């Protein structure tokens, strides 16, 4: 059962995920129309509450909200009085007084969206919290794979890179395993959580072994500060061992697709020519982000009137 | 002559091994007699039927926040909270503002305690000046002023040579050195146990090895110097094993464990509740089981609360930004009673770890109901169920993972020096 909030894929079961993905397929049709707008959320207010800047994700939610005719308000930490001294709950209460229909939260610390959700009446959508979860990214990745492969059940998905600090990795691990894929994670041991196999995946410290026979190879973004000696010795060594290129991709299935949540460090996680062309589906991921976020907003912010007005 | 007659309770005195229903008579602040049919004319009677009558609890590790952070707690509020939890003696850590690294601060704490705290308070002084881990404090002067032990607690001394000298010097004056054994580099940014919980939460992990590495170092240095090392808040199975082995080869080491490390695993952190953030962090089930076993076996001598009050606005922040620590006094007895109910420790052994054991660790003349002993006594109802609401408690802070929960087991009367200072019906009645 989809609850009030969308905090993490961990909370969802298979049926929930399938329902969101089905809804996203309907929403995608809206994006193909000449007038890319439906009145579903007219009169509803959605707040984009970003404590950590992310133009891409914020814009994607904003477009999704606007296509559903909602009023979208951007409330970013940089442009407000928010500071350490103002507690999380104070912020949440201030927002709640504005009676929003959904609050989209991005924060650099894991758990903040949950704390806000606990204090708010409005549904909270996690747009990425620390190294915890980034559920809408996983949903758009699932959606993309479903479109490319026609199924998720039985696929082998390899997630490569900085698993420890990646919310995208965690959400995708939950999403793909719940939908029946075989998930592998791979990276230098300094960037693999010691207990990662407790999440139901197999961990590898060899890229070749990890992508052997994979249907999907997902490279993760690595923060530049992790490449300066504390976790891996250098950018050069990282990209030599873990950067995806066409030569290394040979070990995957012939029809394997390559994904990346963006923004890409070109030449580090993924080679130039691989990033821009098939089998890379990076632009499809971005495009599908809007449809998936429309689906999420429709299911959560549109709850009170769901069933009265369809999305079509 | 003032007399108190505690009638009909189950007397549990680890010092003498007594475990039977009996009366306890207190005369002029000392234990007069334990038995039945004792002469009790003119005494104030306390009916202890159905209750345990034990030595008052001794806490080797608490943060009373005064001087300097009275908005979190002060010696008066902390002392009231202590006696409401059955504690009659509290040893307070040196991380006050200013730091208790000077006899004037020690004097101040003792003076405030004498005037305002219903519980006895004895300070643990800093081992190094300013808790900076560099220059030793004037331990002899601090000891003369009343410090019972030395510790930099959470400001772990990372320089092994400094630690060695601290131990050597403390040995000269016969004082224990209490340590918060966590290697700061291995802890890094870690805020929860490294393992399945940190992986799921996406929060930086603090590995068990951060504790075991430093416990190993300190045990070896205690062996080298012959000093008395007291390992604070043990949280890992690895540390337990190291301590057990060191004891067997004759190292002078004692250890304590907190109620939260005995009762809660890392799973408690899964909701990002900052009241589950502690240092060291809540550990795995295997670690908790090892600590419980070690407590029952006596490898761990004492239950210490690590009572660490923090104001709501400090805890109501991101998990990574919140200060570690939880309240301890008022919930300790109920929480550790779980070990008795689970059949893992006998009542008298549990009482020993709460009173006689810790009193011996810091060589204090308490923790006994023998005739002539100072009459610090706790009367405890082992089966009483109660709703814990920190707002109704005595601490100035409310940071507890048990807030709002129903607990079983509650101190009902506490006496310090023969005087009733707490009564569950009337609350704290003195000073
Ligand atoms: Zn400590």
PDB file of C-alpha atoms and ligand atoms in Angstrom, chain B residues 61 153-154 180 233 279 306, ligand 1:
ATOM      1  CA  UNK B  61      29.719   7.887  34.626  1.00  0.00           C
ATOM      2  CA  UNK B 153      35.958  10.731  28.470  1.00  0.00           C
ATOM      3  CA  UNK B 154      34.829  11.520  24.930  1.00  0.00           C
ATOM      4  CA  UNK B 180      36.212   6.378  26.530  1.00  0.00           C
ATOM      5  CA  UNK B 233      30.730   2.180  28.463  1.00  0.00           C
ATOM      6  CA  UNK B 279      28.850   7.492  21.680  1.00  0.00           C
ATOM      7  CA  UNK B 306      26.460   7.823  30.965  1.00  0.00           C
TER       8      UNK B 306
HETATM    9 ZN1  LIG C   1      32.109   8.612  26.937  1.00  0.00          ZN
END
